[in-house]
mmCIF file of C-alpha atoms and ligand atoms in Angstrom:
data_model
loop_
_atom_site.group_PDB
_atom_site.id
_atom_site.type_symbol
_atom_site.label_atom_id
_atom_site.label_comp_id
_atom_site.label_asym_id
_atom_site.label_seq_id
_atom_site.Cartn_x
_atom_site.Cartn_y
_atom_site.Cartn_z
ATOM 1 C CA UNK A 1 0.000 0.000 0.000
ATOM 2 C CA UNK A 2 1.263 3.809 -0.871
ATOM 3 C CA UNK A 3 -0.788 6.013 1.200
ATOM 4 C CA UNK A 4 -2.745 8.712 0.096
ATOM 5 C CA UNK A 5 -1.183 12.538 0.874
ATOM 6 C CA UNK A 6 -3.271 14.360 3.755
ATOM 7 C CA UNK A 7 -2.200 17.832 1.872
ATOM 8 C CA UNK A 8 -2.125 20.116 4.455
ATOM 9 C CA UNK A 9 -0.688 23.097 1.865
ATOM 10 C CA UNK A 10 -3.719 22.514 -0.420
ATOM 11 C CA UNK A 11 -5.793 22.522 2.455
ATOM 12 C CA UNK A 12 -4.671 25.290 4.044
ATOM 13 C CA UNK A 13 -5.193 27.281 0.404
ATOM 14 C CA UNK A 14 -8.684 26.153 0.567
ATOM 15 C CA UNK A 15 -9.273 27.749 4.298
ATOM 16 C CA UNK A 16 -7.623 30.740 3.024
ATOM 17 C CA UNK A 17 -9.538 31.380 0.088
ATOM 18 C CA UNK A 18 -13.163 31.032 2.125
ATOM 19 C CA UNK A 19 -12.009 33.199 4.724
ATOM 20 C CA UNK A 20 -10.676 36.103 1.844
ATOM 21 C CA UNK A 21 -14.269 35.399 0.402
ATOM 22 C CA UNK A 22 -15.708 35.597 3.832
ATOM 23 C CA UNK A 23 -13.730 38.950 4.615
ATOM 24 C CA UNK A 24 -14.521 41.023 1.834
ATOM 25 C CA UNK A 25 -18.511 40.108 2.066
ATOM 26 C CA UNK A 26 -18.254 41.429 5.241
ATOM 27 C CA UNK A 27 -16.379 44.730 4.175
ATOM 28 C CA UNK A 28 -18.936 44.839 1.042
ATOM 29 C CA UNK A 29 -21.705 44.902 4.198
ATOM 30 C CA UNK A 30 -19.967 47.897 6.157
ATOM 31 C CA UNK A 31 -18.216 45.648 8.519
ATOM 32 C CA UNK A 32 -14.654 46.680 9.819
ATOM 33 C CA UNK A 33 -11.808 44.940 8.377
ATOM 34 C CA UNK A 34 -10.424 42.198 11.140
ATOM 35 C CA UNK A 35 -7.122 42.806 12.997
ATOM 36 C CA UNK A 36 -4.191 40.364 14.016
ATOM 37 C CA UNK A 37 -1.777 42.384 16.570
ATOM 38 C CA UNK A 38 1.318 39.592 16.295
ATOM 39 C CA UNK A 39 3.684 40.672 19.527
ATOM 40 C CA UNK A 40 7.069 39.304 19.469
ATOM 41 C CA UNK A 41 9.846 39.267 22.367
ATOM 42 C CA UNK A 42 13.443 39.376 21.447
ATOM 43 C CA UNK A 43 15.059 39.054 18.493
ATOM 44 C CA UNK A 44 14.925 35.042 17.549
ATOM 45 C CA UNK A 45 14.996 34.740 13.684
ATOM 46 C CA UNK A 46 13.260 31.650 13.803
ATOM 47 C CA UNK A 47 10.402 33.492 15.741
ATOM 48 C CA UNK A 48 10.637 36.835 13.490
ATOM 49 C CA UNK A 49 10.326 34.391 10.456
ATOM 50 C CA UNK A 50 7.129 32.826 12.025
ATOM 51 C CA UNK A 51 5.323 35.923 12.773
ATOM 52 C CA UNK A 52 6.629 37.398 9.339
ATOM 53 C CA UNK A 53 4.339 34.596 7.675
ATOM 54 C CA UNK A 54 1.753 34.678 9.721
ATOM 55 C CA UNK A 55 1.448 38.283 8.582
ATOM 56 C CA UNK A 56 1.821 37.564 5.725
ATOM 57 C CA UNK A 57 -0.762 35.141 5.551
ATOM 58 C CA UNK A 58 -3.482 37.982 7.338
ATOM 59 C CA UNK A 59 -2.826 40.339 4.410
ATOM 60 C CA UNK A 60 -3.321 37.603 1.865
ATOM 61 C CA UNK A 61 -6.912 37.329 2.760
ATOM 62 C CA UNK A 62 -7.724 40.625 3.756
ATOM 63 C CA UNK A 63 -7.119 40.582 7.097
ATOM 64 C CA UNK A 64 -4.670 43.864 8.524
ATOM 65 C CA UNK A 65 -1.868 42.892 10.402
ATOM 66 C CA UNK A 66 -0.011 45.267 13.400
ATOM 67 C CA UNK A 67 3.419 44.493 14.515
ATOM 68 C CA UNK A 68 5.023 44.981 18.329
ATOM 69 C CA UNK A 69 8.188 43.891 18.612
ATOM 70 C CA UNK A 70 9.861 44.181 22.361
ATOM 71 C CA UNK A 71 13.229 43.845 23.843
ATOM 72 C CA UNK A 72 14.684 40.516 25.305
ATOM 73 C CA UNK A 73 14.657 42.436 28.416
ATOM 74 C CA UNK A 74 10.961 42.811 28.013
ATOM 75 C CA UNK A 75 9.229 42.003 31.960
ATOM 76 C CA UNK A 76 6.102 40.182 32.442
ATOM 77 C CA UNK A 77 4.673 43.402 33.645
ATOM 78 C CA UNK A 78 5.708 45.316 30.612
ATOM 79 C CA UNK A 79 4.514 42.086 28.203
ATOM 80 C CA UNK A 80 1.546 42.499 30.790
ATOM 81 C CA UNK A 81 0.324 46.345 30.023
ATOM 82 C CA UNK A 82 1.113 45.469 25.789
ATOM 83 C CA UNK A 83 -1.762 42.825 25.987
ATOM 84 C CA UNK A 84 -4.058 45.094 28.152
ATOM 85 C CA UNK A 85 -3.486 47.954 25.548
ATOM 86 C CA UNK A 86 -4.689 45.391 23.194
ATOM 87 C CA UNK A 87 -7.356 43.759 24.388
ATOM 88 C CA UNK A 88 -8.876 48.046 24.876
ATOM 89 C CA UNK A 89 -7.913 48.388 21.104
ATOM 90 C CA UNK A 90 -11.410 48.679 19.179
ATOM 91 C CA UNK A 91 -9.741 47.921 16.197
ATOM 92 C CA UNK A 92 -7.640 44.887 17.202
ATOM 93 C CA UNK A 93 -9.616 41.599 16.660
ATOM 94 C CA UNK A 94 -6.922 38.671 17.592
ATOM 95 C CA UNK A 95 -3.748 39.252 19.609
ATOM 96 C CA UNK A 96 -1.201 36.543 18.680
ATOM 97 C CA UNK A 97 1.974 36.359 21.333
ATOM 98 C CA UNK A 98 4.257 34.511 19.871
ATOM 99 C CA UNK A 99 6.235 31.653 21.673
ATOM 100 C CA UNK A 100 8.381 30.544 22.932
ATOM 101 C CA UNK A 101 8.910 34.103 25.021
ATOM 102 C CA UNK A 102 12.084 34.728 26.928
ATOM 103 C CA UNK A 103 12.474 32.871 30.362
ATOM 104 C CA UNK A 104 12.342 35.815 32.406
ATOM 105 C CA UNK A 105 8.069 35.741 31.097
ATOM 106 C CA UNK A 106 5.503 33.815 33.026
ATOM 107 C CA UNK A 107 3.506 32.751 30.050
ATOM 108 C CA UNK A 108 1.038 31.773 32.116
ATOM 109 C CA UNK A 109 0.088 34.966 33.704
ATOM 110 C CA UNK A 110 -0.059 36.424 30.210
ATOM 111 C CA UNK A 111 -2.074 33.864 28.676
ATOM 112 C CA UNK A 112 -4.798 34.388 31.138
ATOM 113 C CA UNK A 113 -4.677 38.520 30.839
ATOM 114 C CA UNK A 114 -6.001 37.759 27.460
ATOM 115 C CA UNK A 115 -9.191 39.145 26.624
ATOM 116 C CA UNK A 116 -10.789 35.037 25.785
ATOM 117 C CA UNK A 117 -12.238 36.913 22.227
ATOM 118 C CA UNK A 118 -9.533 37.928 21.257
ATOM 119 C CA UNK A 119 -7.567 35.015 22.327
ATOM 120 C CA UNK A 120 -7.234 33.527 18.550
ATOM 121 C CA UNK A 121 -4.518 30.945 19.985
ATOM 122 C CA UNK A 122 -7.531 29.220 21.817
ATOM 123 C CA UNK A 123 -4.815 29.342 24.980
ATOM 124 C CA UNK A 124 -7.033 30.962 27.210
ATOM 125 C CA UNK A 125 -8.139 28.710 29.948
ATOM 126 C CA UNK A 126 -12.175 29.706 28.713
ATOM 127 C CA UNK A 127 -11.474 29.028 25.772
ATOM 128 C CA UNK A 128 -9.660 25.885 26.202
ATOM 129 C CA UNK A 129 -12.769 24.906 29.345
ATOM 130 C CA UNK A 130 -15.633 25.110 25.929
ATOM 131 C CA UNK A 131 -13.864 23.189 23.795
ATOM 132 C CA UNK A 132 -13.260 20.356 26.762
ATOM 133 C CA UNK A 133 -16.800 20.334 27.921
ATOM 134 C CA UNK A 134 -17.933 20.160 24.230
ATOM 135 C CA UNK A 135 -19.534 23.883 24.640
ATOM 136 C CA UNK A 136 -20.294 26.525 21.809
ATOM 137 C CA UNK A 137 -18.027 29.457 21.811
ATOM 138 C CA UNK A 138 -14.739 28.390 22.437
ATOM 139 C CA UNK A 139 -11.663 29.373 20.459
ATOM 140 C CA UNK A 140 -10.161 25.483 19.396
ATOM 141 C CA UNK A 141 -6.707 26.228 19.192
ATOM 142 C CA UNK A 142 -4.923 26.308 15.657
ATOM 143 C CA UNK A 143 -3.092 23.160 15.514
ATOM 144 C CA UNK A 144 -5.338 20.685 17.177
ATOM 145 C CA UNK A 145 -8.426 22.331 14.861
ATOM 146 C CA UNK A 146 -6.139 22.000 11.734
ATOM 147 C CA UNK A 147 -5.646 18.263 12.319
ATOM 148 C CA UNK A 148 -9.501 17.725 12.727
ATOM 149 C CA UNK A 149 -10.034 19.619 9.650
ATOM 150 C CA UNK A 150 -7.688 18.449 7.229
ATOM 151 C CA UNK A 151 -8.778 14.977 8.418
ATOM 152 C CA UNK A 152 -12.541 16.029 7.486
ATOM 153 C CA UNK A 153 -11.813 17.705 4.188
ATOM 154 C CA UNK A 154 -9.721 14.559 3.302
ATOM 155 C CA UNK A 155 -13.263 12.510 3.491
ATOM 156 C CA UNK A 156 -11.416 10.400 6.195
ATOM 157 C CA UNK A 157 -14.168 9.392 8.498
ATOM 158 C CA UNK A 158 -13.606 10.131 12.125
ATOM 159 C CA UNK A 159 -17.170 8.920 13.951
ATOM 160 C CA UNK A 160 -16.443 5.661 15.204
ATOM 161 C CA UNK A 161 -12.892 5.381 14.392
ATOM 162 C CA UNK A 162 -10.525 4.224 16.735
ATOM 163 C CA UNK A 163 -8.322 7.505 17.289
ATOM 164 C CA UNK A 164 -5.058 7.201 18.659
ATOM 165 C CA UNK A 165 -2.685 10.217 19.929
ATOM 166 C CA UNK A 166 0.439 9.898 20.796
ATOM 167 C CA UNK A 167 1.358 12.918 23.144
ATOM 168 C CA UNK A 168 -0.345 14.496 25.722
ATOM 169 C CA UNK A 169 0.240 18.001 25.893
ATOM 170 C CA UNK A 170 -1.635 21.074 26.401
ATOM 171 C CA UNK A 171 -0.697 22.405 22.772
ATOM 172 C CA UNK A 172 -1.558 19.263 20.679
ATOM 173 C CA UNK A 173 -2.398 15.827 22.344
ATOM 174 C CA UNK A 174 -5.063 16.601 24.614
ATOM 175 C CA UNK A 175 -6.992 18.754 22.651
ATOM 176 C CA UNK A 176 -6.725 17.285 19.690
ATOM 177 C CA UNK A 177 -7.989 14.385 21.739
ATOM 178 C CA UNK A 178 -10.686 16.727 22.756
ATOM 179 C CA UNK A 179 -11.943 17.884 19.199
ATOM 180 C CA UNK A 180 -12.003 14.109 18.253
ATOM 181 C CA UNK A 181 -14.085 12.770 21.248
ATOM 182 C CA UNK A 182 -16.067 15.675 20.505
ATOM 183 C CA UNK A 183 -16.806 14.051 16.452
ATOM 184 C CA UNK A 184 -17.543 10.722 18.281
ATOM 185 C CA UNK A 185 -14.554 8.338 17.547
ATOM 186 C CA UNK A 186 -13.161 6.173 20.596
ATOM 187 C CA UNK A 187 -9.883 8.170 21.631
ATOM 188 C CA UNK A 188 -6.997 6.764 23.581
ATOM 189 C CA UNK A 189 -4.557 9.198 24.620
ATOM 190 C CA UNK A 190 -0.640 7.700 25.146
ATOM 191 C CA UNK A 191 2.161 9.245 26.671
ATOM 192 C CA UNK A 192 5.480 8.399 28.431
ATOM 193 C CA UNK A 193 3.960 5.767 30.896
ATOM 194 C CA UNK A 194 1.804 4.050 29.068
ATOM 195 C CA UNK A 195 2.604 0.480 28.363
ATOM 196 C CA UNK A 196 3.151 -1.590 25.176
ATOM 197 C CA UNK A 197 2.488 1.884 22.946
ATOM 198 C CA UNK A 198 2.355 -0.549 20.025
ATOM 199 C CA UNK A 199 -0.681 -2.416 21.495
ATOM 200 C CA UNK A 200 -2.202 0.490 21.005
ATOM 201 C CA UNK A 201 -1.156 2.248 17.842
ATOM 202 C CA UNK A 202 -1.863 -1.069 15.709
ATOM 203 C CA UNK A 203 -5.585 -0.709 16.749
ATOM 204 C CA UNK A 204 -5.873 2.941 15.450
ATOM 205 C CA UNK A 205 -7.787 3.851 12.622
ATOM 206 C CA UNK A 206 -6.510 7.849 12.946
ATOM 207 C CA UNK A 207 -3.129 8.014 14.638
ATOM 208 C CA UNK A 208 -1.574 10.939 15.579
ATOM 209 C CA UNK A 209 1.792 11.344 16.411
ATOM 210 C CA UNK A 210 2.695 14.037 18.611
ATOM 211 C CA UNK A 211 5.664 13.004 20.712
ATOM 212 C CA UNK A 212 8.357 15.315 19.273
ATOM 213 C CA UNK A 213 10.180 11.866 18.767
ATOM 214 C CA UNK A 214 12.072 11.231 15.795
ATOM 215 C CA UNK A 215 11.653 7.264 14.368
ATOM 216 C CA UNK A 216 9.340 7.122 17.585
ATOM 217 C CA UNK A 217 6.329 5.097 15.374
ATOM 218 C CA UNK A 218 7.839 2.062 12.932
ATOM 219 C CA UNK A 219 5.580 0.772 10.256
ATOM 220 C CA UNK A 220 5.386 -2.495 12.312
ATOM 221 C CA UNK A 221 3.258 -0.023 14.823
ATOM 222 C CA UNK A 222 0.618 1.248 12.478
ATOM 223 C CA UNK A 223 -2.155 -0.595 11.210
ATOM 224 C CA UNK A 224 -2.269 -1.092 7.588
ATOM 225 C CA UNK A 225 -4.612 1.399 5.685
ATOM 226 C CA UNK A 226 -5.347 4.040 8.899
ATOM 227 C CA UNK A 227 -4.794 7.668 8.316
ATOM 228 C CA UNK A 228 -1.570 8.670 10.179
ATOM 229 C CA UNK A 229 -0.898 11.961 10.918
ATOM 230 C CA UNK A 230 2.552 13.508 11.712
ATOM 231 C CA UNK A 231 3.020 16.624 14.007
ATOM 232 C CA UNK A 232 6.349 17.028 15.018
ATOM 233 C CA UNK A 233 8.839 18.625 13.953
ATOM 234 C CA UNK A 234 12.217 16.876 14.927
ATOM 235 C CA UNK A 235 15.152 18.529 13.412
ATOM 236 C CA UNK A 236 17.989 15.732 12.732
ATOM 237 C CA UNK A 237 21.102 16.327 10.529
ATOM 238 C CA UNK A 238 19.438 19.657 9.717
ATOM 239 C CA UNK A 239 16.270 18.323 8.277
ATOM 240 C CA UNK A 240 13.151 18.666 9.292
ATOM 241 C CA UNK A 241 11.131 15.186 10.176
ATOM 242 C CA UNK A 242 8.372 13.994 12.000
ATOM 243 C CA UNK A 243 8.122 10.889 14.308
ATOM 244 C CA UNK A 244 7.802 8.588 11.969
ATOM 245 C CA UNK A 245 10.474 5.765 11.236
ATOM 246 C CA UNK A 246 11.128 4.332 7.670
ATOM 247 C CA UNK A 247 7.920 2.312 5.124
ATOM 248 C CA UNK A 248 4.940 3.891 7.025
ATOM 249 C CA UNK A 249 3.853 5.348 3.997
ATOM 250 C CA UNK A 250 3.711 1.677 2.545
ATOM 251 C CA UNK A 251 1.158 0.374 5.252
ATOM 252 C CA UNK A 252 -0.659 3.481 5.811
ATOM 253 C CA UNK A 253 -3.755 4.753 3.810
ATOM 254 C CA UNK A 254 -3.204 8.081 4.513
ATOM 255 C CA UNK A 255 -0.534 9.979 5.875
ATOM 256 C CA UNK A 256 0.542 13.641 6.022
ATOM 257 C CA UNK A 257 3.899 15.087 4.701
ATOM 258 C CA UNK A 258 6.012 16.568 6.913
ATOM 259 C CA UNK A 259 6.806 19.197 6.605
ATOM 260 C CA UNK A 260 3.861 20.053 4.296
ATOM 261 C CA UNK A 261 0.999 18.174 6.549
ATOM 262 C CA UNK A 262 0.311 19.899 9.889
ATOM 263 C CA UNK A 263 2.176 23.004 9.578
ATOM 264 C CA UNK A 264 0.440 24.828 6.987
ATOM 265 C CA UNK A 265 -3.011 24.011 8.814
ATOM 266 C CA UNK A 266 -1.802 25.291 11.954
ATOM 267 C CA UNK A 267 -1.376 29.173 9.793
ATOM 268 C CA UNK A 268 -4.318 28.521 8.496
ATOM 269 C CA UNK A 269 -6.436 28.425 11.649
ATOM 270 C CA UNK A 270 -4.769 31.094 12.524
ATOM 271 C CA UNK A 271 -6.335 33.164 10.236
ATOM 272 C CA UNK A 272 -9.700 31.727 10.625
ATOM 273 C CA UNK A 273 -9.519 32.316 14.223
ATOM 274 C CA UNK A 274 -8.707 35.805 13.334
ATOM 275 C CA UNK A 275 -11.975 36.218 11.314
ATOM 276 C CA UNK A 276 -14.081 34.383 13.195
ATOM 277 C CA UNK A 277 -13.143 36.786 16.933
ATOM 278 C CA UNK A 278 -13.892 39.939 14.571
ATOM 279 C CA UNK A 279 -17.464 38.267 13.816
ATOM 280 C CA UNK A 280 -17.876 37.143 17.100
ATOM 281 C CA UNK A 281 -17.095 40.327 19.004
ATOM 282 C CA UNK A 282 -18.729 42.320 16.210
ATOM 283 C CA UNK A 283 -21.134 40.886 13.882
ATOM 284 C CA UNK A 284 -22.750 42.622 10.956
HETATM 285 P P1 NAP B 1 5.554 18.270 24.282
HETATM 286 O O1 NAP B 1 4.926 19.301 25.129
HETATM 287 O O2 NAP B 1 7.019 17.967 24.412
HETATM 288 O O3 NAP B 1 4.731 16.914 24.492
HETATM 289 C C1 NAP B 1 5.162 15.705 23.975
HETATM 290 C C2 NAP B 1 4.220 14.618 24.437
HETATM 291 O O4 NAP B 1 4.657 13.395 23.870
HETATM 292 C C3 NAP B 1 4.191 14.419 25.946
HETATM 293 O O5 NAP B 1 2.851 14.251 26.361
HETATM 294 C C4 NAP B 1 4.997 13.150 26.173
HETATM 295 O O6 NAP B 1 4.519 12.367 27.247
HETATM 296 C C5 NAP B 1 4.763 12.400 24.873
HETATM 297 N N1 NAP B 1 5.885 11.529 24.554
HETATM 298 C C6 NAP B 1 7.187 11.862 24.399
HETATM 299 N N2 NAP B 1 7.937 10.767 24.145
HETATM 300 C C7 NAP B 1 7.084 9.713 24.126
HETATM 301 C C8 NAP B 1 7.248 8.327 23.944
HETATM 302 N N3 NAP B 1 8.445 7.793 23.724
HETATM 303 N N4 NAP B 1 6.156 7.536 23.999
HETATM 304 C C9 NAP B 1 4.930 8.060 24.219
HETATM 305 N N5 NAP B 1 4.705 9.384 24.421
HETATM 306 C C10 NAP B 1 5.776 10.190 24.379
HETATM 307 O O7 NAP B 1 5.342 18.604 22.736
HETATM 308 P P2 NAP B 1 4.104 19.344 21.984
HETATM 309 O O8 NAP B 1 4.148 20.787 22.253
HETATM 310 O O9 NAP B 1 2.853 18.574 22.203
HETATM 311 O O10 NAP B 1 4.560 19.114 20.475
HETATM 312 C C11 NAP B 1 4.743 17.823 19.957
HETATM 313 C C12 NAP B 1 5.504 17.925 18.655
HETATM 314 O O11 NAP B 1 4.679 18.613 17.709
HETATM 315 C C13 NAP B 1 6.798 18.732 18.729
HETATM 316 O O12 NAP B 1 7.746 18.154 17.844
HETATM 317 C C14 NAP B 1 6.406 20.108 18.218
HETATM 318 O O13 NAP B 1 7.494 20.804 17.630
HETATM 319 C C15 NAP B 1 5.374 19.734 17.179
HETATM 320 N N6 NAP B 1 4.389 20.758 16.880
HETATM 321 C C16 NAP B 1 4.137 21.025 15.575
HETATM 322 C C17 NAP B 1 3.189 21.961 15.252
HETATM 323 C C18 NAP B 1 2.911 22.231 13.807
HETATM 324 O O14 NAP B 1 2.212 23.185 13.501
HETATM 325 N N7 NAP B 1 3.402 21.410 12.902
HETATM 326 C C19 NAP B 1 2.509 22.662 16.234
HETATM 327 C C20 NAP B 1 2.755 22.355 17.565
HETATM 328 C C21 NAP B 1 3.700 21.394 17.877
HETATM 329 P P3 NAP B 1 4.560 12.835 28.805
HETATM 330 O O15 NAP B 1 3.404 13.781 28.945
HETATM 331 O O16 NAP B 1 4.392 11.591 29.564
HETATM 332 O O17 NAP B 1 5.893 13.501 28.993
#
């Protein structure tokens, strides 16, 4: 078997165009154009190239973009009063802070100064309450929601599968554990302790691998024709891979590319997040 691409990039275009369609009905109708205000601390190029493209990707669609940029030195208290300006802005619809933040900044306490609209990370601890109790009105955070959706708009069916993730964090695992409970397939979440991982990837249907584990799943683990999907982003010899070892692609049915699979979705919720705080905080 040569499984079928999950295209995340073609995807991803799709997502953009509706929401550039979706934008300029709403500026046709009077509404105000939607805002991302991307905040960056320190002077990481890897970070500066992330935010670049995420700004990029507002414009593209529509959407205006606003950059901050602060000092290394930055203080939570000083990172604190930026997101307070923002969340009085009128004009600002998301606030992105981009991560990782220098060590000196308790993440936490800015996370939760967020105003929860304009939260388009789906971070916030209301937000990320909704989307585990199953409730309307919560932002689902980009990566997670791109997984789901690129799964969807691949026509691979997710009620009553047998979902695995591998992974458990706050970022990916659990909520993308969340979002698939939530579309009724029977989830098992693994992690570090959990015993004989393989018993449990060779009964998935949709795997996810989200250990940040390089060669971490072998084909012998997956279970020949499921839709695998590969999240990380392992960097070894200067390449970019995922946690998947060698022939996967021969027993899977699906599988995404990495890079090319996950990453492009995450941008692209982003964005959607974007335009859907601006209708939710101000419809028209
Ligand atoms: P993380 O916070 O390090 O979490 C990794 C999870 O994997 C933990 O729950 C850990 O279990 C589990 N794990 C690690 N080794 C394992 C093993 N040998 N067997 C079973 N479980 C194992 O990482 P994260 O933030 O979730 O990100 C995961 C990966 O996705 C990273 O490579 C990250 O760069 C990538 N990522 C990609 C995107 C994208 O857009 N493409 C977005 C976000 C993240 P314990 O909880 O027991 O420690």
């Amino acid at each position: 078997m040569t499984a079928r691409v999950l295209d995340g990039r073609a995807v991803a275009k799709e997502v953009y165009a509706e929401v550039a369609k979706a934008v300029s009905e709403r500026a046709a109708r009077g509404g105000p154009r939607p805002k991302l205000a991307a905040v960056l601390v320190g002077d990481d190029p890897a970070s500066a190239q992330y935010v670049e493209l995420k700004q990029r990707n507002a414009r593209s669609v529509g959407i205006e973009s606003e950059d901050h940029r602060l000092p290394a030195s930055t203080t939570t208290e000083e990172l604190l009063a930026m997101v307070e300006r923002l969340n009085r802005d009128e004009s600002v619809s998301g606030i992105l802070i981009q991560q990782p933040a220098p060590k000196q900044i308790d993440m936490r306490q800015i996370v939760f100064a967020l105003d929860p609209v304009k939260d388009v990370d789906g971070f916030h601890p209301i937000n990320a309450g909704l989307v585990a109790l199953g409730l309307p009105g919560g932002v689902e955070p980009c990566t997670p929601a791109g997984i789901v959706l690129l799964l969807e708009r691949s026509g691979v069916a997710i009620e009553g599968a047998n979902a695995v993730v591998v992974g458990r964090s706050n970022l990916v695992g659990k909520p993308v554990a969340l979002l698939m409970l939530r579309r009724n397939a029977t989830v098992t979440l693994c992690h570090t302790r959990t015993k004989d991982l393989a018993s449990h990837t060779r009964r998935a249907d949709i795997l996810v691998a989200a250990a940040g584990r390089a060669h971490l799943i072998t084909k012998e683990m997956v279970k020949p024709g499921a839709a695998v999907v590969d999240v990380s982003t392992n960097w070894v010899g200067g390449r970019q891979v995922g946690d998947l070892g060698p022939g996967v692609d021969e027993v899977a049915g699906w599988l995404t590319p990495n890079p090319g699979g996950v990453g492009p979705m995450t941008r692209a919720m982003l964005i959607k997040n974007t335009y859907e705080a601006e209708v939710r905080r101000r419809p028209v």
